[in-house]
Every structure is written in structure tokens, then in C-alpha cells.
Amino acid sequence: MGLDTSSQPLREKLYEIIFEADTPAGKGFDVILLILILLSVLIVMLETVSTIEENYMQLLLWAEWAITIFFTLEYILRIYSARNRVSYIFSFYGIVDLLSILPAYISLAFKGTHYLLTIRALRLLRVFRILKLGTYLIESQVLWAALRASRIKITVFLTTVLIIVCIMGSTMYLIEGEANENFASIPISMYWAIVTVTTVGYGDIAPVTPIGQFIAAILMILGYGVLAVPTGIVSVELAHASKEHPYTPTDCPHCTPDDHDIDAVFCKFCGTKI
């Protein structure tokens, strides 16, 4: 779905400015974009401060909509100038770019949803590309590969923890139900078991019977072991993923996917030489 840009200098120029960070114009555009993202997130935060809202709400509102309109135009231009529009629209950054403007327009119908504009902070991930911090991108891909490889083991682990929580919650309801009004139901008792086994310990619910306190002590000790299991699983997969060391040497000049391997010569999506 690539486009011939040889006869479309405007589209090619927009592509270089919007998608590339190697040219002065592209880097300047991205820096301005990052500043506006930070400013936008700051504005949303300031709107929740009562004293600032009372005195500067109108100014903040105008600034927020000015930035939203800019991001909307930028998103349209990204689609227009992208060499592979479908690939960009459904890419990670494409979805984030869309989600970063939707809450503002949804807030016209549903009040308060504009606070979700803080999702724009995800767009700050582009700072790694702009500042040439390729090492951070490499390590993030290694971490993501480790998490994907751990998903089956983690799923089994979490299922086991949920079974333990269900059993212990039901047990505590039987033991504490009559003597302690805080354990009023099995779901509430399961909530207590989750808080205890994860060593969070809010303290809002606590057993009062000797047997209940004994079970609570066992869960607390068990909690330390529970925390160690996923850490060990991810650590092993992380070491394995580090050996493979996949990373993105460069963006494909034809399409937007950029998760190529370290020794990639051609794009694995469209076959273009990178």
C-alpha cells in the first residue's frame, strides 16, 4: 500500500518533517511536539487544583483546546503523509496519537472525560528516537520479549494465587464471619486475603480470633514467597532475551513498523531494504 512520493514533493516533505528525526526540520518539529505534550498534561493536572480552576479555568480551557486542535491537525497530516497509512493507523504510535485527541471531543458529550488526555504522556516515548537514545529502545524490546516469554508461567502462577485467595477467603469468612463484622462476605474476605498475600497490608480489615490471626500470619509469610516467584520467572526470561538481543536499527523507509531484528537487512513486513 505504498505511495509513489517522487511526484508528490509536498507529501514527501511532510513525511520528512513529521516522521523523521534526522533532519533539522524533523527534529525541531518533534521537540515542539514534546513541549506541547508536556504542557497539555500539565494543564490537565492544574485543572484539578481548585484555586487554579477558579481563577484561570477559562485560560486553561482555551490552551487545552488550542493544543488539541494542533494535535488533531498533526494526526491528519500524519495519515496524509504516511507511506503506508493503514500500517501507521494501526501501529502503536498511531493508536496513541488517536487516543490522545479523542477524550477532548468525547468530553463535549460526556463531561470530565477530558481528564483522560493525560494519555498523551505516552507520546513522550518518542523522546528516545529524537534524542538518539537507541540503547533505551533496545532494552525496552528486550524487556518486552521477556514478558511475552513469561506469560504462560505467570498465568499459571496467578491462577494458583487466585485459587489460594479463594480458599483462604472462604476459610476466613467461616472463622471470622460471626466474630468480626468486617468479614461480612466471602468477596470481602477474598479482598482481605489479596491484600495480605501481596504484603500490602492496608489494615482496614483484620482478624480478631486466634485461629484467624494464625492463618493471617501464614498468609503474610507466604506473601514474601509469592513476590519472589514472578521475579525469578521474569529474570530467567530476561537473561534469555538479552542473548537474542532484538532491536530496531532503523525505521523501514516504506512502512512504519520498526521492530526489526539486530541483523535485519530487509523489512520483514514489506521486504524493503533498510
Short mmCIF file of C-alpha atoms in Angstrom, two decimals:
data_model
loop_
_atom_site.label_atom_id
_atom_site.label_comp_id
_atom_site.label_asym_id
_atom_site.label_seq_id
_atom_site.Cartn_x
_atom_site.Cartn_y
_atom_site.Cartn_z
CA MET A 1 0.00 0.00 0.00
CA GLY A 2 3.00 2.21 -0.51
CA LEU A 3 2.72 5.50 -2.32
CA ASP A 4 4.93 6.92 -5.05
CA THR A 5 6.35 10.06 -3.49
CA SER A 6 8.58 11.00 -6.43
CA SER A 7 5.80 13.10 -7.95
CA GLN A 8 4.45 14.32 -4.62
CA PRO A 9 7.12 16.60 -3.10
CA LEU A 10 4.71 18.11 -0.56
CA ARG A 11 3.78 14.73 0.88
CA GLU A 12 7.42 13.66 0.94
CA LYS A 13 8.41 16.89 2.67
CA LEU A 14 5.69 16.42 5.28
CA TYR A 15 6.87 12.86 5.81
CA GLU A 16 10.44 14.02 6.46
CA ILE A 17 9.26 16.66 8.94
CA ILE A 18 6.68 14.56 10.79
CA PHE A 19 8.15 11.05 10.76
CA GLU A 20 11.89 11.61 10.51
CA ALA A 21 14.08 12.92 13.34
CA ASP A 22 17.35 13.00 11.41
CA THR A 23 16.70 16.33 9.66
CA PRO A 24 16.77 19.71 11.43
CA ALA A 25 13.12 20.35 10.46
CA GLY A 26 12.03 16.91 11.70
CA LYS A 27 13.92 17.21 14.96
CA GLY A 28 12.58 20.73 15.54
CA PHE A 29 9.02 19.56 14.90
CA ASP A 30 9.39 16.66 17.34
CA VAL A 31 10.87 18.90 20.04
CA ILE A 32 7.95 21.32 19.68
CA LEU A 33 5.60 18.34 19.84
CA LEU A 34 7.16 17.08 23.06
CA ILE A 35 6.91 20.54 24.65
CA LEU A 36 3.20 20.72 23.76
CA ILE A 37 2.63 17.23 25.16
CA LEU A 38 4.20 18.20 28.48
CA LEU A 39 2.24 21.44 28.52
CA SER A 40 -1.00 19.62 27.77
CA VAL A 41 -0.52 17.09 30.58
CA LEU A 42 0.38 19.94 32.96
CA ILE A 43 -2.78 21.84 32.02
CA VAL A 44 -4.98 18.81 32.75
CA MET A 45 -3.32 18.42 36.15
CA LEU A 46 -3.70 22.10 37.01
CA GLU A 47 -7.41 21.97 36.20
CA THR A 48 -7.92 19.68 39.19
CA VAL A 49 -6.44 22.26 41.60
CA SER A 50 -9.43 24.18 42.97
CA THR A 51 -7.71 27.55 43.42
CA ILE A 52 -6.25 27.49 39.91
CA GLU A 53 -9.52 26.29 38.42
CA GLU A 54 -11.45 29.19 39.99
CA ASN A 55 -9.11 31.88 38.66
CA TYR A 56 -7.70 30.52 35.41
CA MET A 57 -10.19 27.91 34.17
CA GLN A 58 -11.08 29.83 31.01
CA LEU A 59 -7.42 30.33 30.09
CA LEU A 60 -6.61 26.68 30.70
CA LEU A 61 -9.61 25.65 28.63
CA TRP A 62 -8.54 27.76 25.66
CA ALA A 63 -4.96 26.46 25.91
CA GLU A 64 -6.16 22.88 26.13
CA TRP A 65 -8.33 23.20 23.03
CA ALA A 66 -5.60 25.02 21.08
CA ILE A 67 -3.23 22.12 21.75
CA THR A 68 -5.95 19.58 20.94
CA ILE A 69 -6.63 21.23 17.58
CA PHE A 70 -2.89 21.22 16.85
CA PHE A 71 -2.68 17.51 17.67
CA THR A 72 -5.75 16.84 15.53
CA LEU A 73 -4.19 18.56 12.52
CA GLU A 74 -0.94 16.75 13.20
CA TYR A 75 -2.74 13.38 13.26
CA ILE A 76 -4.47 14.16 9.95
CA LEU A 77 -1.16 15.18 8.39
CA ARG A 78 0.48 12.01 9.67
CA ILE A 79 -2.17 9.93 7.91
CA TYR A 80 -1.85 12.05 4.77
CA SER A 81 1.94 11.87 4.57
CA ALA A 82 2.45 8.29 5.78
CA ARG A 83 3.85 5.99 3.12
CA ASN A 84 1.72 3.19 4.48
CA ARG A 85 -1.39 4.73 6.00
CA VAL A 86 -3.01 1.55 7.29
CA SER A 87 0.23 0.49 8.94
CA TYR A 88 0.54 3.83 10.72
CA ILE A 89 -3.11 4.00 11.83
CA PHE A 90 -2.95 0.58 13.48
CA SER A 91 0.61 0.91 14.81
CA PHE A 92 1.31 1.59 18.49
CA TYR A 93 2.09 5.25 17.92
CA GLY A 94 -0.85 5.64 15.55
CA ILE A 95 -3.29 4.37 18.15
CA VAL A 96 -1.70 6.52 20.86
CA ASP A 97 -1.91 9.59 18.60
CA LEU A 98 -5.62 8.96 18.09
CA LEU A 99 -6.34 8.29 21.76
CA SER A 100 -4.52 11.48 22.70
CA ILE A 101 -7.19 13.62 20.99
CA LEU A 102 -10.38 11.57 21.42
CA PRO A 103 -11.05 12.41 25.12
CA ALA A 104 -11.29 16.13 24.32
CA TYR A 105 -14.04 15.58 21.76
CA ILE A 106 -15.80 12.95 23.87
CA SER A 107 -15.88 15.46 26.74
CA LEU A 108 -18.28 17.57 24.66
CA ALA A 109 -20.87 14.87 25.27
CA PHE A 110 -19.58 13.33 28.49
CA LYS A 111 -18.27 15.86 30.98
CA GLY A 112 -15.00 15.05 32.73
CA THR A 113 -13.60 12.64 30.16
CA HIS A 114 -11.05 15.25 29.07
CA TYR A 115 -9.01 14.31 32.14
CA LEU A 116 -8.08 11.19 30.17
CA LEU A 117 -5.97 13.47 27.99
CA THR A 118 -3.08 12.53 30.27
CA ILE A 119 -2.72 9.54 27.94
CA ARG A 120 -0.77 12.00 25.80
CA ALA A 121 2.14 11.29 28.11
CA LEU A 122 2.63 8.06 26.15
CA ARG A 123 3.68 10.17 23.20
CA LEU A 124 6.75 11.18 25.17
CA LEU A 125 8.18 7.79 24.23
CA ARG A 126 9.25 9.49 21.02
CA VAL A 127 11.94 11.29 23.04
CA PHE A 128 14.09 8.14 22.77
CA ARG A 129 14.02 8.37 18.98
CA ILE A 130 14.52 12.13 18.89
CA LEU A 131 17.48 12.21 21.27
CA LYS A 132 19.06 9.13 19.69
CA LEU A 133 18.71 7.11 22.87
CA GLY A 134 18.67 3.86 20.93
CA THR A 135 20.03 1.87 23.85
CA TYR A 136 16.84 2.55 25.81
CA LEU A 137 14.73 1.32 22.92
CA ILE A 138 16.83 -1.83 22.66
CA GLU A 139 16.46 -2.59 26.35
CA SER A 140 12.70 -1.92 26.25
CA GLN A 141 12.36 -4.50 23.48
CA VAL A 142 14.41 -6.98 25.48
CA LEU A 143 12.14 -6.42 28.49
CA TRP A 144 9.02 -6.81 26.34
CA ALA A 145 10.36 -10.06 24.85
CA ALA A 146 10.99 -11.38 28.37
CA LEU A 147 7.46 -10.51 29.48
CA ARG A 148 5.95 -12.21 26.45
CA ALA A 149 8.03 -15.34 27.03
CA SER A 150 6.95 -15.38 30.70
CA ARG A 151 3.23 -15.02 30.04
CA ILE A 152 2.37 -18.73 30.33
CA LYS A 153 4.32 -19.24 33.55
CA ILE A 154 2.92 -16.01 35.00
CA THR A 155 -0.62 -17.06 34.05
CA VAL A 156 -0.20 -20.40 35.85
CA PHE A 157 1.28 -18.59 38.86
CA LEU A 158 -1.54 -16.03 39.05
CA THR A 159 -4.16 -18.76 38.68
CA THR A 160 -2.61 -20.61 41.61
CA VAL A 161 -2.59 -17.42 43.71
CA LEU A 162 -6.26 -16.78 42.88
CA ILE A 163 -7.17 -20.32 43.95
CA ILE A 164 -5.31 -19.82 47.25
CA VAL A 165 -7.03 -16.47 47.77
CA CYS A 166 -10.44 -18.03 47.09
CA ILE A 167 -9.85 -20.88 49.53
CA MET A 168 -8.36 -18.69 52.27
CA GLY A 169 -11.06 -16.05 51.84
CA SER A 170 -13.78 -18.65 52.27
CA THR A 171 -11.98 -20.11 55.28
CA MET A 172 -11.62 -16.71 56.95
CA TYR A 173 -15.30 -15.98 56.34
CA LEU A 174 -16.20 -19.17 58.21
CA ILE A 175 -13.77 -18.41 61.05
CA GLU A 176 -14.26 -14.64 61.41
CA GLY A 177 -17.76 -14.16 59.98
CA GLU A 178 -19.64 -14.26 63.25
CA ALA A 179 -16.99 -12.69 65.49
CA ASN A 180 -15.87 -9.93 63.11
CA GLU A 181 -18.34 -7.84 61.09
CA ASN A 182 -15.55 -6.79 58.70
CA PHE A 183 -15.59 -10.29 57.21
CA ALA A 184 -19.21 -9.88 56.16
CA SER A 185 -18.97 -11.93 52.95
CA ILE A 186 -16.65 -14.20 51.01
CA PRO A 187 -15.77 -11.48 48.42
CA ILE A 188 -14.73 -9.11 51.23
CA SER A 189 -12.74 -11.94 52.84
CA MET A 190 -11.05 -12.60 49.49
CA TYR A 191 -10.18 -8.90 49.27
CA TRP A 192 -8.52 -9.20 52.68
CA ALA A 193 -6.64 -12.32 51.50
CA ILE A 194 -5.35 -10.49 48.41
CA VAL A 195 -4.19 -7.51 50.47
CA THR A 196 -2.47 -9.85 52.93
CA VAL A 197 -0.80 -12.25 50.49
CA THR A 198 0.59 -9.33 48.45
CA THR A 199 2.02 -7.84 51.68
CA VAL A 200 0.18 -4.55 51.05
CA GLY A 201 -1.48 -4.60 54.45
CA TYR A 202 -3.96 -1.72 54.41
CA GLY A 203 -5.13 -2.62 57.90
CA ASP A 204 -8.75 -1.76 57.16
CA ILE A 205 -9.75 -5.39 57.82
CA ALA A 206 -8.03 -7.57 60.42
CA PRO A 207 -8.89 -10.89 62.11
CA VAL A 208 -9.70 -10.93 65.81
CA THR A 209 -9.92 -14.65 66.57
CA PRO A 210 -6.77 -16.62 67.46
CA ILE A 211 -7.28 -19.04 64.55
CA GLY A 212 -7.88 -16.18 62.14
CA GLN A 213 -4.74 -14.40 63.30
CA PHE A 214 -2.76 -17.63 62.88
CA ILE A 215 -3.98 -18.02 59.28
CA ALA A 216 -3.20 -14.36 58.65
CA ALA A 217 0.35 -14.89 59.87
CA ILE A 218 0.78 -17.84 57.49
CA LEU A 219 -0.51 -15.73 54.58
CA MET A 220 1.86 -12.89 55.45
CA ILE A 221 4.86 -15.23 55.44
CA LEU A 222 3.60 -16.86 52.24
CA GLY A 223 3.35 -13.42 50.70
CA TYR A 224 7.13 -12.97 50.65
CA GLY A 225 7.48 -16.19 48.70
CA VAL A 226 4.70 -15.13 46.35
CA LEU A 227 6.58 -11.94 45.47
CA ALA A 228 9.75 -13.88 44.67
CA VAL A 229 8.20 -16.28 42.15
CA PRO A 230 7.29 -13.87 39.30
CA THR A 231 10.57 -12.02 39.83
CA GLY A 232 12.51 -15.23 39.26
CA ILE A 233 10.44 -16.19 36.22
CA VAL A 234 10.93 -12.82 34.51
CA SER A 235 14.63 -12.71 35.44
CA VAL A 236 15.30 -16.03 33.70
CA GLU A 237 13.44 -14.96 30.56
CA LEU A 238 15.15 -11.58 30.67
CA ALA A 239 18.56 -13.22 30.62
CA HIS A 240 17.47 -15.37 27.70
CA ALA A 241 16.02 -12.41 25.79
CA SER A 242 19.20 -10.40 26.35
CA LYS A 243 21.18 -13.04 24.46
CA GLU A 244 18.89 -12.81 21.45
CA HIS A 245 19.02 -9.01 21.68
CA PRO A 246 16.34 -7.97 19.17
CA TYR A 247 16.19 -4.27 18.44
CA THR A 248 15.25 -1.68 15.83
CA PRO A 249 18.19 -0.43 13.80
CA THR A 250 16.02 1.95 11.79
CA ASP A 251 12.51 2.57 10.60
CA CYS A 252 11.52 0.97 7.33
CA PRO A 253 11.57 3.64 4.60
CA HIS A 254 8.46 2.11 3.05
CA CYS A 255 6.21 1.26 6.01
CA THR A 256 6.04 2.33 9.66
CA PRO A 257 6.64 -0.98 11.56
CA ASP A 258 10.03 -0.73 13.22
CA ASP A 259 10.52 -3.91 15.28
CA HIS A 260 13.28 -5.43 13.16
CA ASP A 261 15.98 -7.77 14.44
CA ILE A 262 19.56 -6.68 15.03
CA ASP A 263 20.83 -8.30 11.81
CA ALA A 264 17.88 -7.22 9.66
CA VAL A 265 18.76 -6.06 6.14
CA PHE A 266 15.26 -6.10 4.70
CA CYS A 267 11.94 -5.16 6.29
CA LYS A 268 10.14 -8.30 7.43
CA PHE A 269 6.78 -6.71 6.65
CA CYS A 270 7.19 -5.40 3.11
CA GLY A 271 10.66 -6.58 2.02
CA THR A 272 12.11 -3.10 1.52
CA LYS A 273 15.85 -2.77 2.19
CA ILE A 274 16.51 -0.90 5.45
#
